[in-house]
PDB file of C-alpha atoms in Angstrom:
ATOM      1  CA  MET A   1     -48.416 -12.145  27.730  1.00 84.00           C
ATOM      2  CA  THR A   2     -51.475  -9.964  28.200  1.00 92.00           C
ATOM      3  CA  PRO A   3     -51.029  -6.564  26.455  1.00 94.00           C
ATOM      4  CA  ARG A   4     -51.114  -3.506  28.803  1.00 96.00           C
ATOM      5  CA  VAL A   5     -52.751  -0.598  27.021  1.00 97.00           C
ATOM      6  CA  ALA A   6     -53.765   3.010  27.700  1.00 97.00           C
ATOM      7  CA  VAL A   7     -56.750   4.942  26.375  1.00 97.00           C
ATOM      8  CA  ILE A   8     -56.598   8.764  26.077  1.00 97.00           C
ATOM      9  CA  GLY A   9     -59.902  10.402  25.311  1.00 95.00           C
ATOM     10  CA  LEU A  10     -63.165   9.183  26.994  1.00 93.00           C
ATOM     11  CA  GLY A  11     -65.841  10.541  24.631  1.00 90.00           C
ATOM     12  CA  GLY A  12     -68.047   8.229  22.563  1.00 88.00           C
ATOM     13  CA  ILE A  13     -65.225   6.315  20.912  1.00 92.00           C
ATOM     14  CA  GLY A  14     -62.978   6.126  23.973  1.00 95.00           C
ATOM     15  CA  THR A  15     -65.615   4.854  26.332  1.00 95.00           C
ATOM     16  CA  ALA A  16     -66.847   2.146  23.915  1.00 96.00           C
ATOM     17  CA  LEU A  17     -63.143   1.231  23.194  1.00 97.00           C
ATOM     18  CA  VAL A  18     -62.528   0.719  26.970  1.00 97.00           C
ATOM     19  CA  LYS A  19     -65.552  -1.523  27.138  1.00 97.00           C
ATOM     20  CA  ARG A  20     -64.525  -3.643  24.167  1.00 97.00           C
ATOM     21  CA  ILE A  21     -60.891  -3.924  25.460  1.00 97.00           C
ATOM     22  CA  THR A  22     -62.313  -5.110  28.794  1.00 96.00           C
ATOM     23  CA  ASP A  23     -65.214  -7.317  27.667  1.00 96.00           C
ATOM     24  CA  GLU A  24     -63.827  -8.806  24.420  1.00 96.00           C
ATOM     25  CA  LYS A  25     -59.977  -8.607  24.486  1.00 96.00           C
ATOM     26  CA  HIS A  26     -59.407  -8.967  28.244  1.00 96.00           C
ATOM     27  CA  TRP A  27     -56.328  -6.776  27.901  1.00 97.00           C
ATOM     28  CA  ASP A  28     -55.051  -4.843  30.917  1.00 96.00           C
ATOM     29  CA  ILE A  29     -55.885  -1.066  30.940  1.00 97.00           C
ATOM     30  CA  ALA A  30     -52.990   0.606  32.540  1.00 96.00           C
ATOM     31  CA  PHE A  31     -54.508   4.058  32.260  1.00 95.00           C
ATOM     32  CA  ALA A  32     -57.700   5.502  30.813  1.00 95.00           C
ATOM     33  CA  GLY A  33     -58.344   9.279  30.993  1.00 92.00           C
ATOM     34  CA  SER A  34     -58.843  12.516  29.107  1.00 90.00           C
ATOM     35  CA  ARG A  35     -58.190  16.264  29.687  1.00 85.00           C
ATOM     36  CA  SER A  36     -61.435  16.459  31.563  1.00 83.00           C
ATOM     37  CA  THR A  37     -59.950  14.080  34.136  1.00 83.00           C
ATOM     38  CA  TYR A  38     -57.930  17.037  35.251  1.00 80.00           C
ATOM     39  CA  PRO A  39     -60.360  19.888  35.311  1.00 74.00           C
ATOM     40  CA  ARG A  40     -58.336  22.205  37.551  1.00 74.00           C
ATOM     41  CA  SER A  41     -55.014  21.602  35.728  1.00 74.00           C
ATOM     42  CA  HIS A  42     -53.440  24.288  33.589  1.00 79.00           C
ATOM     43  CA  ASN A  43     -51.520  21.658  31.702  1.00 86.00           C
ATOM     44  CA  PRO A  44     -53.691  18.524  31.357  1.00 88.00           C
ATOM     45  CA  VAL A  45     -51.573  17.176  28.543  1.00 91.00           C
ATOM     46  CA  ASP A  46     -48.500  17.207  30.804  1.00 92.00           C
ATOM     47  CA  ASP A  47     -50.524  15.506  33.468  1.00 91.00           C
ATOM     48  CA  ILE A  48     -51.526  12.644  31.034  1.00 92.00           C
ATOM     49  CA  LEU A  49     -47.986  12.413  29.901  1.00 94.00           C
ATOM     50  CA  SER A  50     -46.865  11.816  33.413  1.00 93.00           C
ATOM     51  CA  GLU A  51     -49.690   9.269  33.843  1.00 92.00           C
ATOM     52  CA  LEU A  52     -48.528   7.530  30.694  1.00 94.00           C
ATOM     53  CA  LYS A  53     -44.877   7.393  31.760  1.00 94.00           C
ATOM     54  CA  GLN A  54     -45.854   5.807  35.131  1.00 94.00           C
ATOM     55  CA  ALA A  55     -48.347   3.331  33.556  1.00 95.00           C
ATOM     56  CA  ASP A  56     -45.809   2.226  30.839  1.00 95.00           C
ATOM     57  CA  PRO A  57     -48.393   0.562  28.549  1.00 96.00           C
ATOM     58  CA  ASP A  58     -47.384  -1.547  25.470  1.00 96.00           C
ATOM     59  CA  LEU A  59     -49.756   0.380  23.311  1.00 97.00           C
ATOM     60  CA  THR A  60     -51.677   3.674  23.602  1.00 98.00           C
ATOM     61  CA  PHE A  61     -55.013   4.440  21.947  1.00 98.00           C
ATOM     62  CA  LEU A  62     -55.661   8.139  21.120  1.00 97.00           C
ATOM     63  CA  CYS A  63     -59.450   8.937  20.920  1.00 95.00           C
ATOM     64  CA  MET A  64     -59.375  12.610  21.291  1.00 91.00           C
ATOM     65  CA  SER A  65     -60.740  15.225  18.832  1.00 85.00           C
ATOM     66  CA  SER A  66     -58.524  17.436  16.574  1.00 83.00           C
ATOM     67  CA  GLN A  67     -59.633  20.794  18.201  1.00 80.00           C
ATOM     68  CA  ASP A  68     -55.906  21.622  18.915  1.00 88.00           C
ATOM     69  CA  LYS A  69     -54.935  20.713  15.343  1.00 91.00           C
ATOM     70  CA  GLY A  70     -53.209  17.466  16.658  1.00 93.00           C
ATOM     71  CA  LYS A  71     -50.701  19.023  19.091  1.00 94.00           C
ATOM     72  CA  ALA A  72     -51.662  16.837  21.983  1.00 94.00           C
ATOM     73  CA  ALA A  73     -51.801  13.717  19.836  1.00 95.00           C
ATOM     74  CA  LEU A  74     -48.261  14.543  18.587  1.00 95.00           C
ATOM     75  CA  ALA A  75     -47.057  14.889  22.233  1.00 94.00           C
ATOM     76  CA  TYR A  76     -48.492  11.630  23.202  1.00 95.00           C
ATOM     77  CA  THR A  77     -47.308   9.765  20.198  1.00 95.00           C
ATOM     78  CA  THR A  78     -43.817  11.259  20.408  1.00 94.00           C
ATOM     79  CA  ALA A  79     -43.530  10.171  24.024  1.00 94.00           C
ATOM     80  CA  CYS A  80     -44.662   6.641  23.438  1.00 95.00           C
ATOM     81  CA  VAL A  81     -42.499   5.914  20.253  1.00 94.00           C
ATOM     82  CA  ARG A  82     -39.468   7.348  21.782  1.00 92.00           C
ATOM     83  CA  VAL A  83     -39.465   4.532  24.315  1.00 93.00           C
ATOM     84  CA  GLY A  84     -40.486   1.807  21.784  1.00 93.00           C
ATOM     85  CA  LYS A  85     -44.112   1.828  22.393  1.00 95.00           C
ATOM     86  CA  LYS A  86     -46.939   1.658  19.851  1.00 96.00           C
ATOM     87  CA  VAL A  87     -49.872   4.108  19.200  1.00 97.00           C
ATOM     88  CA  VAL A  88     -53.141   3.520  17.541  1.00 97.00           C
ATOM     89  CA  THR A  89     -55.228   6.660  16.638  1.00 96.00           C
ATOM     90  CA  CYS A  90     -58.507   7.884  15.154  1.00 94.00           C
ATOM     91  CA  GLU A  91     -57.414  11.533  15.476  1.00 94.00           C
ATOM     92  CA  LYS A  92     -56.727  13.335  12.236  1.00 93.00           C
ATOM     93  CA  GLY A  93     -54.897  16.585  13.159  1.00 95.00           C
ATOM     94  CA  MET A  94     -51.538  15.033  13.940  1.00 95.00           C
ATOM     95  CA  LEU A  95     -51.141  13.420  10.454  1.00 95.00           C
ATOM     96  CA  ALA A  96     -52.690  16.416   8.769  1.00 96.00           C
ATOM     97  CA  ASN A  97     -50.667  19.207  10.431  1.00 95.00           C
ATOM     98  CA  PHE A  98     -47.675  17.463  11.671  1.00 93.00           C
ATOM     99  CA  ALA A  99     -46.909  14.726   9.150  1.00 90.00           C
ATOM    100  CA  GLU A 100     -43.391  15.934   8.534  1.00 87.00           C
ATOM    101  CA  GLU A 101     -42.641  15.397  12.279  1.00 83.00           C
ATOM    102  CA  CYS A 102     -44.092  11.969  12.528  1.00 79.00           C
ATOM    103  CA  VAL A 103     -44.277  10.185   9.142  1.00 69.00           C
ATOM    104  CA  GLU A 104     -40.562   9.500   8.464  1.00 71.00           C
ATOM    105  CA  GLU A 105     -39.534   8.202  11.958  1.00 81.00           C
ATOM    106  CA  MET A 106     -42.708   7.270  13.664  1.00 90.00           C
ATOM    107  CA  LEU A 107     -45.204   5.990  11.216  1.00 90.00           C
ATOM    108  CA  PRO A 108     -44.339   2.281  11.466  1.00 90.00           C
ATOM    109  CA  PHE A 109     -45.181   2.487  15.198  1.00 94.00           C
ATOM    110  CA  ILE A 110     -48.572   4.096  14.629  1.00 96.00           C
ATOM    111  CA  GLY A 111     -51.913   2.391  13.567  1.00 96.00           C
ATOM    112  CA  TYR A 112     -54.016   5.102  11.878  1.00 95.00           C
ATOM    113  CA  SER A 113     -56.497   3.340   9.610  1.00 94.00           C
ATOM    114  CA  ALA A 114     -59.353   4.756  11.699  1.00 94.00           C
ATOM    115  CA  ALA A 115     -58.384   8.264  10.897  1.00 94.00           C
ATOM    116  CA  VAL A 116     -59.967   8.203   7.525  1.00 94.00           C
ATOM    117  CA  GLY A 117     -62.636   6.027   6.249  1.00 89.00           C
ATOM    118  CA  GLY A 118     -63.842   4.391   9.441  1.00 80.00           C
ATOM    119  CA  GLY A 119     -64.252   0.769   8.934  1.00 82.00           C
ATOM    120  CA  THR A 120     -63.246   0.731   5.179  1.00 88.00           C
ATOM    121  CA  HIS A 121     -59.460   0.461   5.844  1.00 90.00           C
ATOM    122  CA  MET A 122     -59.249   3.001   3.066  1.00 92.00           C
ATOM    123  CA  LEU A 123     -55.600   4.124   3.791  1.00 94.00           C
ATOM    124  CA  PRO A 124     -54.152   0.534   3.647  1.00 92.00           C
ATOM    125  CA  TYR A 125     -56.163  -0.068   0.559  1.00 93.00           C
ATOM    126  CA  LEU A 126     -54.737   3.014  -1.142  1.00 93.00           C
ATOM    127  CA  GLN A 127     -51.243   2.113  -0.024  1.00 92.00           C
ATOM    128  CA  ALA A 128     -51.496  -1.385  -1.461  1.00 91.00           C
ATOM    129  CA  ARG A 129     -52.619  -0.012  -4.828  1.00 88.00           C
ATOM    130  CA  ARG A 130     -50.172   2.840  -5.085  1.00 85.00           C
ATOM    131  CA  PRO A 131     -46.600   1.350  -5.537  1.00 73.00           C
ATOM    132  CA  ASN A 132     -46.859   0.343  -9.267  1.00 75.00           C
ATOM    133  CA  SER A 133     -49.741   2.595 -10.389  1.00 76.00           C
ATOM    134  CA  HIS A 134     -48.102   5.410 -12.361  1.00 79.00           C
ATOM    135  CA  SER A 135     -51.442   6.954 -13.597  1.00 88.00           C
ATOM    136  CA  MET A 136     -54.254   7.135 -10.957  1.00 92.00           C
ATOM    137  CA  TYR A 137     -57.433   9.178 -10.883  1.00 94.00           C
ATOM    138  CA  ILE A 138     -59.238   8.939  -7.574  1.00 95.00           C
ATOM    139  CA  GLU A 139     -62.555  10.397  -6.501  1.00 95.00           C
ATOM    140  CA  ALA A 140     -63.106  10.093  -2.766  1.00 94.00           C
ATOM    141  CA  VAL A 141     -66.025  10.615  -0.263  1.00 93.00           C
ATOM    142  CA  ILE A 142     -64.171  10.979   2.950  1.00 93.00           C
ATOM    143  CA  ASN A 143     -66.760  12.819   5.063  1.00 87.00           C
ATOM    144  CA  GLY A 144     -69.799  10.605   5.382  1.00 81.00           C
ATOM    145  CA  SER A 145     -71.585  12.972   7.774  1.00 80.00           C
ATOM    146  CA  LEU A 146     -71.987  15.675   5.253  1.00 82.00           C
ATOM    147  CA  ASN A 147     -72.989  13.156   2.624  1.00 81.00           C
ATOM    148  CA  ARG A 148     -75.785  11.774   4.764  1.00 79.00           C
ATOM    149  CA  SER A 149     -77.138  15.137   5.928  1.00 80.00           C
ATOM    150  CA  PHE A 150     -77.374  16.376   2.260  1.00 80.00           C
ATOM    151  CA  GLN A 151     -78.976  13.160   1.286  1.00 79.00           C
ATOM    152  CA  ARG A 152     -81.648  13.574   4.109  1.00 80.00           C
ATOM    153  CA  VAL A 153     -82.392  17.036   3.235  1.00 80.00           C
ATOM    154  CA  ALA A 154     -82.680  16.187  -0.501  1.00 79.00           C
ATOM    155  CA  SER A 155     -85.333  13.502   0.379  1.00 78.00           C
ATOM    156  CA  GLY A 156     -87.515  16.307   1.777  1.00 79.00           C
ATOM    157  CA  GLU A 157     -88.009  14.376   5.099  1.00 79.00           C
ATOM    158  CA  VAL A 158     -85.949  16.888   7.251  1.00 80.00           C
ATOM    159  CA  THR A 159     -84.566  20.376   7.144  1.00 80.00           C
ATOM    160  CA  PHE A 160     -80.896  20.868   7.532  1.00 78.00           C
ATOM    161  CA  ALA A 161     -81.625  21.754  11.089  1.00 79.00           C
ATOM    162  CA  GLY A 162     -83.211  18.466  11.475  1.00 80.00           C
ATOM    163  CA  ALA A 163     -80.452  16.656   9.679  1.00 77.00           C
ATOM    164  CA  PHE A 164     -77.876  18.325  12.064  1.00 79.00           C
ATOM    165  CA  ALA A 165     -79.981  17.245  15.115  1.00 80.00           C
ATOM    166  CA  GLU A 166     -79.889  13.702  13.730  1.00 76.00           C
ATOM    167  CA  ALA A 167     -76.019  13.912  13.204  1.00 75.00           C
ATOM    168  CA  LYS A 168     -75.659  15.053  16.777  1.00 75.00           C
ATOM    169  CA  ALA A 169     -77.761  12.178  18.117  1.00 77.00           C
ATOM    170  CA  LEU A 170     -75.905   9.566  15.951  1.00 72.00           C
ATOM    171  CA  LYS A 171     -72.616  11.138  17.150  1.00 70.00           C
ATOM    172  CA  ILE A 172     -71.339  11.621  13.614  1.00 70.00           C
ATOM    173  CA  ALA A 173     -71.040  15.461  13.998  1.00 71.00           C
ATOM    174  CA  GLU A 174     -67.827  17.267  15.163  1.00 70.00           C
ATOM    175  CA  PRO A 175     -68.313  17.412  19.068  1.00 68.00           C
ATOM    176  CA  ASP A 176     -67.967  21.254  19.313  1.00 73.00           C
ATOM    177  CA  CYS A 177     -70.505  22.337  16.780  1.00 76.00           C
ATOM    178  CA  LYS A 178     -73.537  24.235  18.127  1.00 78.00           C
ATOM    179  CA  ASP A 179     -75.889  24.556  15.038  1.00 79.00           C
ATOM    180  CA  GLU A 180     -76.165  23.539  11.392  1.00 78.00           C
ATOM    181  CA  MET A 181     -73.866  26.314  10.277  1.00 81.00           C
ATOM    182  CA  ASP A 182     -71.095  25.243  12.667  1.00 82.00           C
ATOM    183  CA  PHE A 183     -71.833  21.669  11.546  1.00 84.00           C
ATOM    184  CA  ILE A 184     -71.161  22.235   7.857  1.00 85.00           C
ATOM    185  CA  ASN A 185     -67.982  24.222   8.448  1.00 87.00           C
ATOM    186  CA  GLY A 186     -66.822  21.748  11.235  1.00 86.00           C
ATOM    187  CA  GLU A 187     -67.238  18.813   8.804  1.00 87.00           C
ATOM    188  CA  CYS A 188     -65.531  20.919   5.949  1.00 90.00           C
ATOM    189  CA  ALA A 189     -62.502  21.335   8.332  1.00 91.00           C
ATOM    190  CA  ASP A 190     -62.564  17.602   8.946  1.00 91.00           C
ATOM    191  CA  LEU A 191     -62.572  16.948   5.260  1.00 94.00           C
ATOM    192  CA  LEU A 192     -59.508  19.150   4.906  1.00 95.00           C
ATOM    193  CA  ASN A 193     -57.687  17.256   7.540  1.00 95.00           C
ATOM    194  CA  LYS A 194     -58.573  13.969   5.998  1.00 95.00           C
ATOM    195  CA  THR A 195     -57.527  15.048   2.495  1.00 97.00           C
ATOM    196  CA  CYS A 196     -54.098  15.828   4.029  1.00 97.00           C
ATOM    197  CA  VAL A 197     -54.029  12.443   5.885  1.00 96.00           C
ATOM    198  CA  VAL A 198     -54.676  10.590   2.595  1.00 96.00           C
ATOM    199  CA  ALA A 199     -52.002  12.491   0.700  1.00 96.00           C
ATOM    200  CA  ASN A 200     -49.390  12.384   3.521  1.00 95.00           C
ATOM    201  CA  THR A 201     -49.735   8.644   4.355  1.00 93.00           C
ATOM    202  CA  SER A 202     -50.824   7.028   1.124  1.00 93.00           C
ATOM    203  CA  LEU A 203     -49.966   9.104  -2.089  1.00 94.00           C
ATOM    204  CA  ILE A 204     -47.204  11.701  -2.055  1.00 92.00           C
ATOM    205  CA  ARG A 205     -43.781  10.345  -1.389  1.00 89.00           C
ATOM    206  CA  ASP A 206     -41.281  12.988  -0.473  1.00 89.00           C
ATOM    207  CA  SER A 207     -43.442  15.983   0.594  1.00 91.00           C
ATOM    208  CA  PHE A 208     -46.212  16.741   3.111  1.00 93.00           C
ATOM    209  CA  ILE A 209     -49.192  19.001   2.960  1.00 96.00           C
ATOM    210  CA  THR A 210     -51.204  20.659   5.684  1.00 95.00           C
ATOM    211  CA  PRO A 211     -54.725  22.301   5.474  1.00 96.00           C
ATOM    212  CA  ASN A 212     -52.870  25.597   5.022  1.00 95.00           C
ATOM    213  CA  HIS A 213     -51.521  24.342   1.669  1.00 95.00           C
ATOM    214  CA  LEU A 214     -54.997  23.691   0.317  1.00 95.00           C
ATOM    215  CA  ILE A 215     -55.440  26.828  -1.625  1.00 94.00           C
ATOM    216  CA  GLY A 216     -58.886  28.374  -1.377  1.00 93.00           C
ATOM    217  CA  GLY A 217     -59.905  26.483   1.733  1.00 90.00           C
ATOM    218  CA  LEU A 218     -63.386  25.320   2.383  1.00 91.00           C
ATOM    219  CA  TYR A 219     -65.339  27.722   4.614  1.00 91.00           C
ATOM    220  CA  TYR A 220     -68.934  28.689   3.932  1.00 89.00           C
ATOM    221  CA  THR A 221     -70.634  31.921   4.910  1.00 90.00           C
ATOM    222  CA  ASP A 222     -74.174  31.610   6.315  1.00 86.00           C
ATOM    223  CA  GLU A 223     -75.622  32.831   2.971  1.00 89.00           C
ATOM    224  CA  GLN A 224     -73.658  30.268   0.967  1.00 88.00           C
ATOM    225  CA  ILE A 225     -74.843  27.603   3.350  1.00 84.00           C
ATOM    226  CA  VAL A 226     -78.486  28.511   2.818  1.00 83.00           C
ATOM    227  CA  GLU A 227     -78.042  28.578  -0.952  1.00 87.00           C
ATOM    228  CA  LEU A 228     -76.063  25.215  -0.902  1.00 84.00           C
ATOM    229  CA  THR A 229     -78.589  23.435   1.230  1.00 81.00           C
ATOM    230  CA  ALA A 230     -81.354  24.612  -1.160  1.00 84.00           C
ATOM    231  CA  LYS A 231     -79.418  22.580  -3.742  1.00 83.00           C
ATOM    232  CA  ALA A 232     -78.897  19.483  -1.554  1.00 81.00           C
ATOM    233  CA  ALA A 233     -80.354  17.098  -4.211  1.00 83.00           C
ATOM    234  CA  GLU A 234     -77.723  18.184  -6.747  1.00 88.00           C
ATOM    235  CA  TYR A 235     -74.408  18.305  -4.771  1.00 87.00           C
ATOM    236  CA  ARG A 236     -72.132  16.209  -2.710  1.00 89.00           C
ATOM    237  CA  PHE A 237     -68.666  16.842  -1.264  1.00 92.00           C
ATOM    238  CA  VAL A 238     -66.037  14.951  -3.267  1.00 94.00           C
ATOM    239  CA  VAL A 239     -62.323  15.040  -3.211  1.00 97.00           C
ATOM    240  CA  THR A 240     -60.172  14.319  -6.277  1.00 97.00           C
ATOM    241  CA  PHE A 241     -56.433  12.992  -6.285  1.00 97.00           C
ATOM    242  CA  THR A 242     -54.809  12.411  -9.595  1.00 95.00           C
ATOM    243  CA  ASN A 243     -51.324  12.095 -11.038  1.00 93.00           C
ATOM    244  CA  ARG A 244     -52.533  11.781 -14.581  1.00 89.00           C
ATOM    245  CA  LYS A 245     -50.643  14.069 -16.873  1.00 85.00           C
ATOM    246  CA  GLU A 246     -53.864  15.394 -18.403  1.00 84.00           C
ATOM    247  CA  PHE A 247     -56.395  16.665 -15.869  1.00 87.00           C
ATOM    248  CA  THR A 248     -59.086  19.394 -16.216  1.00 89.00           C
ATOM    249  CA  PRO A 249     -60.126  20.920 -12.908  1.00 92.00           C
ATOM    250  CA  HIS A 250     -63.766  20.363 -11.882  1.00 94.00           C
ATOM    251  CA  GLU A 251     -66.472  22.951 -11.205  1.00 93.00           C
ATOM    252  CA  TYR A 252     -67.615  23.492  -7.707  1.00 94.00           C
ATOM    253  CA  PHE A 253     -70.382  25.384  -5.827  1.00 91.00           C
ATOM    254  CA  GLY A 254     -68.822  28.056  -3.677  1.00 90.00           C
ATOM    255  CA  PRO A 255     -65.682  27.503  -1.730  1.00 93.00           C
ATOM    256  CA  HIS A 256     -63.283  24.804  -2.934  1.00 95.00           C
ATOM    257  CA  PHE A 257     -59.640  23.914  -2.553  1.00 96.00           C
ATOM    258  CA  ARG A 258     -56.752  22.926  -4.839  1.00 96.00           C
ATOM    259  CA  VAL A 259     -53.102  22.072  -4.464  1.00 97.00           C
ATOM    260  CA  SER A 260     -50.323  20.737  -6.724  1.00 95.00           C
ATOM    261  CA  VAL A 261     -47.697  18.625  -4.900  1.00 95.00           C
ATOM    262  CA  GLU A 262     -45.047  16.363  -6.592  1.00 93.00           C
ATOM    263  CA  ASP A 263     -47.010  14.912  -9.514  1.00 92.00           C
ATOM    264  CA  TRP A 264     -50.399  15.076  -7.760  1.00 95.00           C
ATOM    265  CA  GLU A 265     -53.263  17.406  -8.303  1.00 96.00           C
ATOM    266  CA  ILE A 266     -55.642  17.490  -5.357  1.00 97.00           C
ATOM    267  CA  GLU A 267     -58.892  19.330  -5.267  1.00 97.00           C
ATOM    268  CA  GLY A 268     -62.319  19.198  -3.460  1.00 96.00           C
ATOM    269  CA  GLY A 269     -65.586  20.824  -2.603  1.00 95.00           C
ATOM    270  CA  ALA A 270     -69.301  20.623  -3.316  1.00 92.00           C
ATOM    271  CA  ARG A 271     -69.666  19.054  -6.845  1.00 93.00           C
ATOM    272  CA  GLU A 272     -72.677  18.311  -8.932  1.00 92.00           C
ATOM    273  CA  ILE A 273     -73.721  14.681  -8.521  1.00 90.00           C
ATOM    274  CA  LYS A 274     -73.956  14.273 -12.361  1.00 90.00           C
ATOM    275  CA  SER A 275     -70.257  15.281 -12.667  1.00 91.00           C
ATOM    276  CA  VAL A 276     -68.996  12.249 -10.593  1.00 89.00           C
ATOM    277  CA  HIS A 277     -67.848   9.231 -12.514  1.00 80.00           C
ATOM    278  CA  TRP A 278     -69.662   6.644 -10.364  1.00 83.00           C
ATOM    279  CA  ARG A 279     -72.636   6.143  -8.036  1.00 83.00           C
ATOM    280  CA  LEU A 280     -71.999   7.987  -4.808  1.00 82.00           C
ATOM    281  CA  PRO A 281     -72.412   6.070  -1.557  1.00 78.00           C
ATOM    282  CA  ASP A 282     -75.521   6.250   0.608  1.00 74.00           C
ATOM    283  CA  ASP A 283     -75.956   7.414   4.241  1.00 71.00           C
ATOM    284  CA  VAL A 284     -72.626   7.834   6.078  1.00 70.00           C
ATOM    285  CA  ASP A 285     -70.553   5.513   3.925  1.00 83.00           C
ATOM    286  CA  ASN A 286     -67.118   6.715   2.699  1.00 88.00           C
ATOM    287  CA  ALA A 287     -65.970   5.533  -0.669  1.00 90.00           C
ATOM    288  CA  LEU A 288     -63.087   5.501  -3.168  1.00 91.00           C
ATOM    289  CA  CYS A 289     -63.368   5.155  -6.990  1.00 92.00           C
ATOM    290  CA  ILE A 290     -59.924   4.572  -8.426  1.00 92.00           C
ATOM    291  CA  VAL A 291     -59.290   4.577 -12.167  1.00 91.00           C
ATOM    292  CA  GLU A 292     -55.850   3.348 -13.165  1.00 91.00           C
ATOM    293  CA  GLY A 293     -53.833   3.311 -16.378  1.00 87.00           C
ATOM    294  CA  ASN A 294     -52.082   5.631 -18.802  1.00 79.00           C
ATOM    295  CA  ALA A 295     -55.088   5.255 -21.104  1.00 75.00           C
ATOM    296  CA  PHE A 296     -57.912   6.225 -18.742  1.00 74.00           C
ATOM    297  CA  GLY A 297     -59.173   3.052 -17.173  1.00 76.00           C
ATOM    298  CA  SER A 298     -56.772   0.650 -18.904  1.00 83.00           C
ATOM    299  CA  GLY A 299     -55.433  -0.484 -15.561  1.00 85.00           C
ATOM    300  CA  GLY A 300     -59.024  -1.122 -14.241  1.00 88.00           C
ATOM    301  CA  ARG A 301     -61.545   0.627 -12.091  1.00 89.00           C
ATOM    302  CA  TYR A 302     -61.835  -0.193  -8.447  1.00 91.00           C
ATOM    303  CA  VAL A 303     -64.397   0.993  -5.996  1.00 91.00           C
ATOM    304  CA  LEU A 304     -64.336   0.670  -2.165  1.00 92.00           C
ATOM    305  CA  TYR A 305     -67.387   1.333  -0.009  1.00 89.00           C
ATOM    306  CA  GLY A 306     -67.826   1.232   3.694  1.00 86.00           C
ATOM    307  CA  PRO A 307     -69.185   3.076   6.855  1.00 83.00           C
ATOM    308  CA  GLY A 308     -67.087   6.151   7.486  1.00 77.00           C
ATOM    309  CA  ALA A 309     -68.641   7.189  10.786  1.00 73.00           C
ATOM    310  CA  GLY A 310     -69.769   5.171  13.796  1.00 80.00           C
ATOM    311  CA  VAL A 311     -68.534   3.969  17.163  1.00 88.00           C
ATOM    312  CA  GLU A 312     -68.376   0.232  16.246  1.00 90.00           C
ATOM    313  CA  GLN A 313     -66.680   0.747  12.872  1.00 89.00           C
ATOM    314  CA  THR A 314     -64.092   3.116  14.348  1.00 91.00           C
ATOM    315  CA  THR A 315     -63.268   0.908  17.390  1.00 95.00           C
ATOM    316  CA  THR A 316     -63.060  -2.213  15.312  1.00 95.00           C
ATOM    317  CA  ALA A 317     -60.468  -0.508  12.969  1.00 94.00           C
ATOM    318  CA  MET A 318     -58.525   0.595  15.961  1.00 96.00           C
ATOM    319  CA  LEU A 319     -58.560  -2.855  17.624  1.00 96.00           C
ATOM    320  CA  ASN A 320     -57.408  -4.341  14.293  1.00 95.00           C
ATOM    321  CA  ASP A 321     -54.565  -1.840  14.093  1.00 96.00           C
ATOM    322  CA  ALA A 322     -53.579  -2.667  17.664  1.00 97.00           C
ATOM    323  CA  GLU A 323     -53.542  -6.488  17.087  1.00 96.00           C
ATOM    324  CA  ARG A 324     -51.278  -5.795  14.023  1.00 95.00           C
ATOM    325  CA  LEU A 325     -48.857  -3.620  15.935  1.00 96.00           C
ATOM    326  CA  LEU A 326     -48.660  -5.833  18.941  1.00 94.00           C
ATOM    327  CA  ARG A 327     -47.590  -8.797  16.759  1.00 89.00           C
ATOM    328  CA  ILE A 328     -44.558  -6.739  15.486  1.00 58.00           C
TER     329      ILE A 328
END
């Protein structure tokens, strides 16, 4: 039977996904829309929920941004799962801010590999490595847009304003940022969300964290951004997750965050490249370096690279999740 699907969010990702569903998969699109479809409505989320109920799709794709911290995504996901329908999302806010509401009961019905790591399938990879690894040290690049921009500035080919303009043109910047200052802090907020998604879905077992739990936060003043961009050749944004008993916190430039949850220490911010244990990825790639074993590295060292931003990579990850869920 041909699947009937819905697509919520018709920005760059959603529009490309609709085309791929139509041209490649030949699935029936029961509903495709976004909040902008209802410009005069005071409650566009309610309008979309009504459309979803009437369309009754087998699976719903969520392609909206996280500007509301995931509240709309949670509403759509809850409505679908309650009637036995599947959801695939690239939105981060729901699993970062409302994991407790959805992980226990709804996660088996949700495809979320596109939420962190783009085409790398980073989250399933971590989940597969986690069960019998009692000592893990993980360094992660989970925001490729910042990585690429700092790399471009460090090359001397563009200013940070130029790197921001490139990020906007490539559609790898958060959609609501207006200038390079907005860009850095918008991507930092994205990094906090992704840190929580990694922890909530793939590492910690009985607890949940939100960005509010990340002590210190990651917000830069204009002066700090100017100073940091002057050091673009020396710093990259890296997140560390470890459950090793012995761990010495790293040094960061400016704002950084830390949290202890269960047996995990999690921290992140702008770190000197020379302090990182492996070669950082180029361009917009995301990456993990996982070191396992009670004796540091005795269980092996594993590195995963892949594009972390991009329409094709994200839609491919979402379609892969959809095919897996539709076979259940």
